[in-house]
Amino acid sequence: MESEVYSLCFMCSVRCPIKVITKDDQVKWIEGNPHVAGMEGSLCPRGAAGIAFLYDHERVQSPMIRTGPRGSGQWKKATWEEALDRVGGQLKKIIDEHGGHSVALGERTQLATHVSKTFLKAIGSPNHFTHDALCKGSVNTAARSLFGYTDAQMGIDYKNTRHIVLYGRNIFEAIEVKGVRALTEALEKGAKLTCIDPRVSITATKADRYWMIRPGTDLALNYALIHLILRDRLYDAAYVNRWVSGLAQLQDFVQPYTPQWAQQETGIAASEIESLARELAEDKPAVIFHYGYRGANHANEIYQRRSILILNALMGSIEAKGGIFFKKGPGEVGGKPARKLTEQTFPEITKPRFDKVGTPDFPLPDPNHGVAQMLPRAILEEDPYPLKALINYRFDPIMSIPDSTLTKKALDKLDLIVTIDVNYSDIAWYSDVILPESTYLERTDSIQQANGLKPQMFLRQQCVTPRYDTRPGAIILKQIAERLGTGAYFPYTTMEDLVRWQLEGTGFYPEDFRSKGFVAYTDKQIFWDREDSLKFKTPSGKIELVSSLLEDAGFPSFPEYESMPSPPKGQFRLITGRCALHTHVSTQNNPYLNEIAPENTLWMNSKEAARLGIKEGDMVTISSSRGSGEMRALVTDLIHPEAVFMLHGYGHQSQAATRSFNKGVSDAVLMENISDMIGGSPALHDTFVTVTKLEGTATGTMGGR
Amino acid sequence: MSKYYLSQDTKKCIGCHSCEVACKSNKDLPVGPKLCEIITVGPVFIGGLPKAGYTFMPCFHCEDPWCVAACPTGAMRKRDKDGIVFVDPALCVGCKTCMSACPWGAPQWNPETGKAVKCDFCMDRLDKGLEPACVTVCTTKCLQFAPAEKAPKIKRERYAKAMTSLE
């Protein structure tokens, strides 16, 4: 008998709603949830590879305890009792000797994040962190500095936009199905797409305007755009007068940043910058300057992200149809959100966080996420105190945090490394104990509170019983907590219990999710009235160009622009990005995805390559001050001569993942661990590399993109 | 001529390979055989803009298929009711003659079964009133599938739209 289960994908972090067909406890088919507008069966290639993930025998099949040196691959298969007792026992000893704050837990933000936070709060540790800082820490801070909301509380109305500007945001390769569908629809209706990227991505091939900007200079371009928009009064005056404060200061600040000046810095003709500003002004407020991901990631990223959001504010696109909106929660329609375990009362925590977020040393990043890339230094320098244990919950510090050598050196100092993962990731391979999690198709998960123009709740429902000896992460954490004496904070035995507990008081029940996979608080889109009821959460209630958040912490709102240096002769700026087939560092070993995109290649400009005697398909050595690797060259005119590009997520060192092992190079091996010390993001594009032809190797052909 | 019409709006395609992966998932295929494929040409700069072509290549279900003519066992067949060309695994002996005969590489080798396998427009799904896997899952809905009698209408709508945008 076939049955249908509505659930949520988890091949990446987007959580697209899916319909799963099962038969005899096997998954036969997965498609986008047909009941959800904008899905209608659609799924990206990663989502479509979900069955291959479920049945992959190379994922972690049972708890594993290390028997040889870390990273040696010597393991002993363990029972859950044995593994949990080992982890619980060692953690208890560490907590008793060094305090709960010596334990840290890092994860990829997910539905059970409230469970992980509860786990740490219960033992008195402030050291919960997510991958978010690595992805968009400065976007979050920039959004709070202007609107009082985080970027996660904002959404984009792609469908109705008339012009979207993307700064390296590779929408058609870093796929979020609903977003892609909505933007495709807008483009069909005639919306314009401007793509600014030193490398031609698939997104660039869909653009009406493409600028191969000099790497690192997005901020200069934006200052010139702001200069023009203010000089020629191209902004939405009614909106700006009502909702924006600090315009005069901004106007003074951008005075020197003319399009002619920006032309020198960015390589984009002043006349072209002028025409973009005018086109956008005609389409305002249904315009979007995309604030998220990629773009120039440098130590001043906070100001780049602010400049993008300021452009939106000037065009009046914030809370406009076809622009950017604030996500509405159930409170807007008198509903209640699902409960979280973190709503309980916990022992008071007086210690600062390991990354010092929230202290005068690092005041502004969001303490809800922390700053992951500070971990290696905190461990090595024992500053602010020694860390002894690290729990990785499907987050891989080795491949995600820049400078893998430094990260490994830090990990070596820890007494205990535990990894909860579905895959043999590099961090699982380097751990003391691996606690295997059931895949998203094998477990029910916590409620997804999906705020937006229409607040809704979604449920990831178990489709089949676990194929191997695995458990849901929220159960694993509860079972460790029981061994630490903090089990009372976890009032459930099964995930279904937890869901029922979460739904108490909302008026909804688990059964309500069966027929379509979600419940809605309202059927109408909620936009706030732009005339007089926008609810900015800044102290002034306005969009603060002169930011109280920044200035109160001692940072300027408008620091003078510092020119981005070109790489020294013979070197390149390393930039990285995505392809449609992989998520972060987690899918490279999937049989189907690996088949199409098995390894990454080094994109380099044809003229530069010719100068170095490198031909298409040659093996090259790429080296930085931090490390080096060997990979094939992709010689092309589609990249700026100052940059080289590689896809993120390759070069796995976990030998249990045989398909991805040693394929390509990990960008984390090469990158320096540098941060935007105001916003919190890592400066992923601040590393210079040298490239040399690897002698004695034959010119090959390219596999995958 | 097949009684179905499968079209790709190349302007909407983002070359994501979702179709290929869904096809393999639905047919439970190992690494190796691909019953449809996205062929990317480019990007190259045209008039100052980078442009690329993303072409969807399933089996074309020929009017007079060479694979069917070449098959020595009668395993490769054309379905009477709708012209779909398919392999009957019970009759296939894995001789690969169909693979040599097809100029498009449509029949593929399944190393797990030792038999030929090819795009059959997901007959199993069609017979249940569903669309082929690639079409259902397509990220941008650039693939369209319809009974042949509706095909000209799809085309006309597309041309009409193109004409409007030129005006």
Short mmCIF file of C-alpha atoms in Angstrom, two decimals, chain A residues 60-403:
data_model
loop_
_atom_site.label_atom_id
_atom_site.label_comp_id
_atom_site.label_asym_id
_atom_site.label_seq_id
_atom_site.Cartn_x
_atom_site.Cartn_y
_atom_site.Cartn_z
CA VAL A 60 26.90 6.84 9.80
CA GLN A 61 25.01 3.64 10.59
CA SER A 62 25.51 3.26 14.33
CA PRO A 63 27.20 5.04 17.25
CA MET A 64 30.97 4.97 16.87
CA ILE A 65 33.70 5.36 19.47
CA ARG A 66 37.23 6.25 18.39
CA THR A 67 39.95 3.72 19.23
CA GLY A 68 43.03 5.20 17.50
CA PRO A 69 44.37 8.77 17.32
CA ARG A 70 41.93 11.51 16.24
CA GLY A 71 41.34 11.43 12.49
CA SER A 72 42.99 8.01 12.10
CA GLY A 73 39.74 6.34 11.15
CA GLN A 74 40.09 3.67 13.83
CA TRP A 75 36.63 3.11 15.27
CA LYS A 76 34.69 0.71 17.37
CA LYS A 77 31.00 0.22 16.70
CA ALA A 78 29.06 0.94 19.90
CA THR A 79 25.56 0.49 21.26
CA TRP A 80 23.58 3.62 22.07
CA GLU A 81 23.84 2.87 25.82
CA GLU A 82 27.60 2.58 25.56
CA ALA A 83 28.06 5.72 23.45
CA LEU A 84 25.67 7.85 25.48
CA ASP A 85 27.21 6.66 28.76
CA ARG A 86 30.66 7.51 27.41
CA VAL A 87 29.61 11.01 26.33
CA GLY A 88 27.53 11.64 29.46
CA GLY A 89 30.27 10.36 31.77
CA GLN A 90 33.01 12.45 30.17
CA LEU A 91 30.84 15.56 29.99
CA LYS A 92 29.87 15.20 33.63
CA LYS A 93 33.50 14.98 34.66
CA ILE A 94 34.36 18.05 32.57
CA ILE A 95 31.41 20.06 33.94
CA ASP A 96 32.26 19.08 37.54
CA GLU A 97 35.91 20.08 37.13
CA HIS A 98 35.71 23.11 34.83
CA GLY A 99 32.10 24.27 34.93
CA GLY A 100 29.29 24.01 32.38
CA HIS A 101 30.72 26.94 30.42
CA SER A 102 33.66 24.78 29.33
CA VAL A 103 31.24 22.95 27.01
CA ALA A 104 30.31 24.44 23.63
CA LEU A 105 27.78 23.27 21.05
CA GLY A 106 27.79 24.40 17.43
CA GLU A 107 25.13 23.56 14.89
CA ARG A 108 23.64 24.41 11.56
CA THR A 109 20.50 26.37 12.49
CA GLN A 110 17.59 23.93 12.34
CA LEU A 111 14.22 23.06 13.79
CA ALA A 112 15.65 21.51 16.97
CA THR A 113 17.85 24.51 17.74
CA HIS A 114 15.68 25.28 20.77
CA VAL A 115 16.57 21.81 22.08
CA SER A 116 20.32 22.39 21.69
CA LYS A 117 20.04 25.77 23.39
CA THR A 118 18.12 24.15 26.24
CA PHE A 119 20.80 21.48 26.56
CA LEU A 120 23.46 24.13 27.17
CA LYS A 121 21.33 26.44 29.31
CA ALA A 122 20.57 23.51 31.61
CA ILE A 123 24.27 22.91 32.30
CA GLY A 124 24.95 26.64 32.64
CA SER A 125 26.86 27.17 29.40
CA PRO A 126 26.42 30.32 27.27
CA ASN A 127 28.35 28.67 24.42
CA HIS A 128 25.71 27.82 21.87
CA PHE A 129 26.59 28.95 18.35
CA THR A 130 25.29 28.36 14.85
CA HIS A 131 26.77 28.48 11.36
CA ASP A 132 24.88 31.73 10.74
CA ALA A 133 27.79 34.08 11.41
CA LEU A 134 29.81 32.27 8.74
CA CYS A 135 26.98 32.77 6.32
CA LYS A 136 25.51 36.14 7.11
CA GLY A 137 26.58 37.48 10.50
CA SER A 138 27.09 41.00 9.21
CA VAL A 139 23.81 40.95 7.29
CA ASN A 140 22.05 40.28 10.58
CA THR A 141 23.88 43.10 12.38
CA ALA A 142 23.39 45.52 9.49
CA ALA A 143 19.65 44.85 9.44
CA ARG A 144 19.39 45.42 13.20
CA SER A 145 21.41 48.63 12.91
CA LEU A 146 18.91 50.07 10.44
CA PHE A 147 15.52 48.54 11.25
CA GLY A 148 15.82 46.84 14.62
CA TYR A 149 14.95 43.52 13.00
CA THR A 150 17.34 40.73 12.03
CA ASP A 151 17.65 39.67 8.40
CA ALA A 152 15.85 36.45 9.33
CA GLN A 153 12.82 38.54 10.22
CA MET A 154 12.80 39.99 6.72
CA GLY A 155 11.60 38.45 3.47
CA ILE A 156 11.72 39.31 -0.22
CA ASP A 157 8.70 39.69 -2.49
CA TYR A 158 10.38 38.35 -5.63
CA LYS A 159 7.15 37.72 -7.46
CA ASN A 160 6.10 41.35 -7.75
CA THR A 161 9.47 42.99 -8.14
CA ARG A 162 10.26 45.13 -11.16
CA HIS A 163 14.05 45.20 -10.73
CA ILE A 164 16.36 43.12 -8.56
CA VAL A 165 20.05 43.83 -7.98
CA LEU A 166 22.20 40.89 -6.87
CA TYR A 167 25.63 41.36 -5.32
CA GLY A 168 27.17 37.93 -5.84
CA ARG A 169 23.88 36.46 -4.58
CA ASN A 170 23.69 33.45 -6.87
CA ILE A 171 19.95 32.90 -6.71
CA PHE A 172 19.74 30.33 -9.51
CA GLU A 173 22.48 28.12 -8.08
CA ALA A 174 22.03 28.51 -4.32
CA ILE A 175 18.46 27.38 -4.86
CA GLU A 176 15.51 28.09 -2.63
CA VAL A 177 12.68 26.65 -4.72
CA LYS A 178 9.93 29.16 -3.92
CA GLY A 179 12.27 32.10 -4.37
CA VAL A 180 13.54 30.80 -7.70
CA ARG A 181 10.02 30.15 -8.96
CA ALA A 182 8.79 33.58 -7.88
CA LEU A 183 11.73 35.40 -9.43
CA THR A 184 11.42 33.40 -12.66
CA GLU A 185 7.80 34.48 -12.81
CA ALA A 186 8.73 38.12 -12.26
CA LEU A 187 11.38 37.95 -15.00
CA GLU A 188 8.80 36.47 -17.38
CA LYS A 189 6.56 39.42 -16.63
CA GLY A 190 9.41 41.74 -17.57
CA ALA A 191 11.26 42.43 -14.32
CA LYS A 192 14.92 43.43 -14.74
CA LEU A 193 17.83 41.56 -13.21
CA THR A 194 21.15 43.26 -12.51
CA CYS A 195 23.95 40.92 -11.50
CA ILE A 196 27.18 42.20 -9.96
CA ASP A 197 29.80 39.50 -9.55
CA PRO A 198 33.50 39.16 -10.46
CA ARG A 199 32.61 35.72 -11.84
CA VAL A 200 29.91 34.71 -14.29
CA SER A 201 27.51 32.40 -12.46
CA ILE A 202 24.37 30.83 -13.92
CA THR A 203 22.49 33.73 -12.35
CA ALA A 204 24.63 36.11 -14.39
CA THR A 205 23.56 34.32 -17.57
CA LYS A 206 19.97 35.29 -16.78
CA ALA A 207 20.74 38.95 -16.17
CA ASP A 208 19.71 42.00 -18.17
CA ARG A 209 22.80 43.75 -16.88
CA TYR A 210 26.00 42.06 -15.74
CA TRP A 211 28.95 43.86 -14.19
CA MET A 212 32.24 42.04 -13.68
CA ILE A 213 33.11 44.24 -10.73
CA ARG A 214 36.66 44.45 -9.38
CA PRO A 215 36.60 41.97 -6.48
CA GLY A 216 35.93 43.50 -3.09
CA THR A 217 34.53 46.84 -4.26
CA ASP A 218 30.76 46.43 -3.89
CA LEU A 219 30.79 49.09 -1.19
CA ALA A 220 32.38 51.68 -3.49
CA LEU A 221 29.71 51.02 -6.10
CA ASN A 222 26.97 51.46 -3.53
CA TYR A 223 28.35 54.71 -2.18
CA ALA A 224 28.29 56.06 -5.74
CA LEU A 225 24.71 54.85 -6.23
CA ILE A 226 23.67 56.54 -2.99
CA HIS A 227 25.55 59.70 -4.06
CA LEU A 228 23.61 59.79 -7.34
CA ILE A 229 20.25 58.95 -5.84
CA LEU A 230 20.57 61.74 -3.29
CA ARG A 231 22.18 64.25 -5.67
CA ASP A 232 19.50 63.84 -8.32
CA ARG A 233 16.66 63.31 -5.82
CA LEU A 234 15.85 59.92 -7.28
CA TYR A 235 14.69 58.57 -3.92
CA ASP A 236 11.15 58.00 -2.65
CA ALA A 237 10.84 61.36 -0.91
CA ALA A 238 7.51 60.73 0.81
CA TYR A 239 8.72 57.45 2.28
CA VAL A 240 12.14 58.77 3.26
CA ASN A 241 10.74 61.90 4.91
CA ARG A 242 8.34 59.82 6.95
CA TRP A 243 10.47 56.80 7.87
CA VAL A 244 14.17 57.57 7.52
CA SER A 245 16.37 59.49 9.96
CA GLY A 246 19.92 60.70 9.34
CA LEU A 247 19.51 61.60 5.66
CA ALA A 248 21.45 64.87 5.95
CA GLN A 249 24.44 63.09 7.50
CA LEU A 250 24.34 60.47 4.77
CA GLN A 251 24.18 63.18 2.12
CA ASP A 252 27.30 64.88 3.53
CA PHE A 253 29.08 61.56 3.81
CA VAL A 254 28.56 60.39 0.22
CA GLN A 255 29.57 63.79 -1.25
CA PRO A 256 33.06 62.62 -2.36
CA TYR A 257 31.91 59.27 -3.66
CA THR A 258 31.00 60.21 -7.21
CA PRO A 259 30.36 57.72 -10.02
CA GLN A 260 33.67 58.83 -11.57
CA TRP A 261 35.42 57.94 -8.32
CA ALA A 262 33.64 54.59 -8.20
CA GLN A 263 34.65 53.90 -11.80
CA GLN A 264 38.30 53.98 -10.73
CA GLU A 265 37.64 51.66 -7.81
CA THR A 266 35.21 49.15 -9.34
CA GLY A 267 36.03 49.18 -13.04
CA ILE A 268 32.37 49.95 -13.85
CA ALA A 269 31.80 52.96 -16.13
CA ALA A 270 30.32 55.99 -14.36
CA SER A 271 27.71 56.32 -17.10
CA GLU A 272 26.53 52.77 -16.47
CA ILE A 273 26.22 53.41 -12.75
CA GLU A 274 24.13 56.47 -13.60
CA SER A 275 21.81 54.53 -15.86
CA LEU A 276 21.25 51.84 -13.22
CA ALA A 277 20.31 54.46 -10.63
CA ARG A 278 17.83 56.05 -13.04
CA GLU A 279 16.26 52.74 -14.06
CA LEU A 280 15.77 51.74 -10.45
CA ALA A 281 14.26 55.08 -9.59
CA GLU A 282 11.64 54.57 -12.28
CA ASP A 283 10.65 51.20 -10.87
CA LYS A 284 10.68 52.15 -7.18
CA PRO A 285 9.41 51.03 -4.72
CA ALA A 286 9.11 47.57 -6.35
CA VAL A 287 12.88 47.16 -6.44
CA ILE A 288 15.17 44.90 -4.46
CA PHE A 289 18.82 45.32 -3.66
CA HIS A 290 19.47 41.81 -2.36
CA TYR A 291 21.11 42.03 1.05
CA GLY A 292 21.94 38.37 1.59
CA TYR A 293 24.92 36.07 1.26
CA ARG A 294 28.09 36.23 -0.86
CA GLY A 295 29.01 39.64 -2.27
CA ALA A 296 32.27 41.15 -1.10
CA ASN A 297 32.99 39.47 2.25
CA HIS A 298 35.65 41.57 3.93
CA ALA A 299 36.55 42.94 7.34
CA ASN A 300 34.29 45.94 6.60
CA GLU A 301 31.34 43.83 5.48
CA ILE A 302 28.97 45.46 7.94
CA TYR A 303 29.17 48.70 5.95
CA GLN A 304 28.67 46.94 2.63
CA ARG A 305 25.51 45.25 3.96
CA ARG A 306 24.30 48.52 5.43
CA SER A 307 24.85 50.25 2.09
CA ILE A 308 22.68 47.64 0.35
CA LEU A 309 19.89 48.02 2.89
CA ILE A 310 20.17 51.83 2.77
CA LEU A 311 19.61 51.69 -1.00
CA ASN A 312 16.40 49.75 -0.35
CA ALA A 313 15.34 52.31 2.23
CA LEU A 314 15.98 55.23 -0.15
CA MET A 315 13.88 53.55 -2.83
CA GLY A 316 11.07 53.01 -0.35
CA SER A 317 11.19 49.28 -1.00
CA ILE A 318 11.08 48.27 2.66
CA GLU A 319 7.56 46.89 3.30
CA ALA A 320 6.53 47.56 -0.29
CA LYS A 321 4.93 45.15 -2.73
CA GLY A 322 7.73 43.83 -4.92
CA GLY A 323 10.32 44.88 -2.35
CA ILE A 324 11.41 43.68 1.06
CA PHE A 325 8.93 42.95 3.84
CA PHE A 326 9.02 42.14 7.53
CA LYS A 327 7.79 38.67 8.38
CA LYS A 328 4.53 38.69 10.32
CA GLY A 329 4.11 36.29 13.22
CA PRO A 330 0.94 34.74 14.60
CA GLY A 331 0.63 37.67 17.04
CA GLU A 332 -0.47 39.88 14.10
CA VAL A 333 -3.70 37.89 13.85
CA GLY A 334 -4.15 37.10 17.53
CA GLY A 335 -2.55 33.63 17.25
CA LYS A 336 0.06 31.98 19.41
CA PRO A 337 3.37 30.55 18.16
CA ALA A 338 4.52 27.03 18.93
CA ARG A 339 6.24 26.74 22.31
CA LYS A 340 9.98 26.30 22.61
CA LEU A 341 11.88 24.47 25.34
CA THR A 342 13.94 27.62 25.86
CA GLU A 343 10.88 29.29 27.43
CA GLN A 344 11.62 27.38 30.66
CA THR A 345 13.48 28.94 33.61
CA PHE A 346 17.16 28.04 33.75
CA PRO A 347 20.01 28.60 36.20
CA GLU A 348 21.53 32.06 35.73
CA ILE A 349 24.62 32.19 33.53
CA THR A 350 27.23 34.78 34.50
CA LYS A 351 30.14 33.76 32.29
CA PRO A 352 30.67 35.55 28.95
CA ARG A 353 30.42 33.61 25.71
CA PHE A 354 33.57 31.99 24.25
CA ASP A 355 33.40 34.40 21.29
CA LYS A 356 32.85 37.38 23.61
CA VAL A 357 29.71 38.35 21.70
CA GLY A 358 27.67 40.68 23.89
CA THR A 359 30.76 41.96 25.73
CA PRO A 360 32.51 45.29 25.00
CA ASP A 361 35.12 43.33 23.01
CA PHE A 362 32.55 42.16 20.45
CA PRO A 363 29.29 43.90 21.27
CA LEU A 364 27.16 43.75 18.14
CA PRO A 365 26.89 40.27 16.57
CA ASP A 366 23.65 38.44 17.36
CA PRO A 367 24.16 36.38 20.57
CA ASN A 368 21.40 34.08 19.28
CA HIS A 369 23.96 32.76 16.82
CA GLY A 370 27.36 33.79 18.15
CA VAL A 371 30.44 33.92 15.97
CA ALA A 372 31.63 30.45 15.00
CA GLN A 373 34.97 31.44 13.53
CA MET A 374 36.14 32.72 16.94
CA LEU A 375 36.15 29.14 18.24
CA PRO A 376 39.73 28.12 17.31
CA ARG A 377 41.26 31.18 18.95
CA ALA A 378 39.10 30.90 22.06
CA ILE A 379 40.27 27.31 22.53
CA LEU A 380 43.93 27.95 21.75
CA GLU A 381 44.27 31.11 23.81
CA GLU A 382 41.94 29.89 26.58
CA ASP A 383 40.39 33.31 26.34
CA PRO A 384 38.05 34.09 28.12
CA TYR A 385 38.49 30.67 29.76
CA PRO A 386 39.48 27.13 28.77
CA LEU A 387 36.99 25.20 26.65
CA LYS A 388 37.15 21.45 27.19
CA ALA A 389 34.36 19.87 25.18
CA LEU A 390 32.73 20.56 21.83
CA ILE A 391 29.51 19.06 20.52
CA ASN A 392 29.05 19.45 16.76
CA TYR A 393 25.48 19.04 15.65
CA ARG A 394 25.67 18.65 11.86
CA PHE A 395 28.07 21.58 11.79
CA ASP A 396 31.58 20.99 10.51
CA PRO A 397 34.12 23.44 11.95
CA ILE A 398 36.98 21.88 9.97
CA MET A 399 35.51 22.62 6.55
CA SER A 400 33.35 25.62 7.43
CA ILE A 401 35.62 27.82 9.53
CA PRO A 402 38.49 29.43 7.57
CA ASP A 403 41.98 28.06 8.25
#
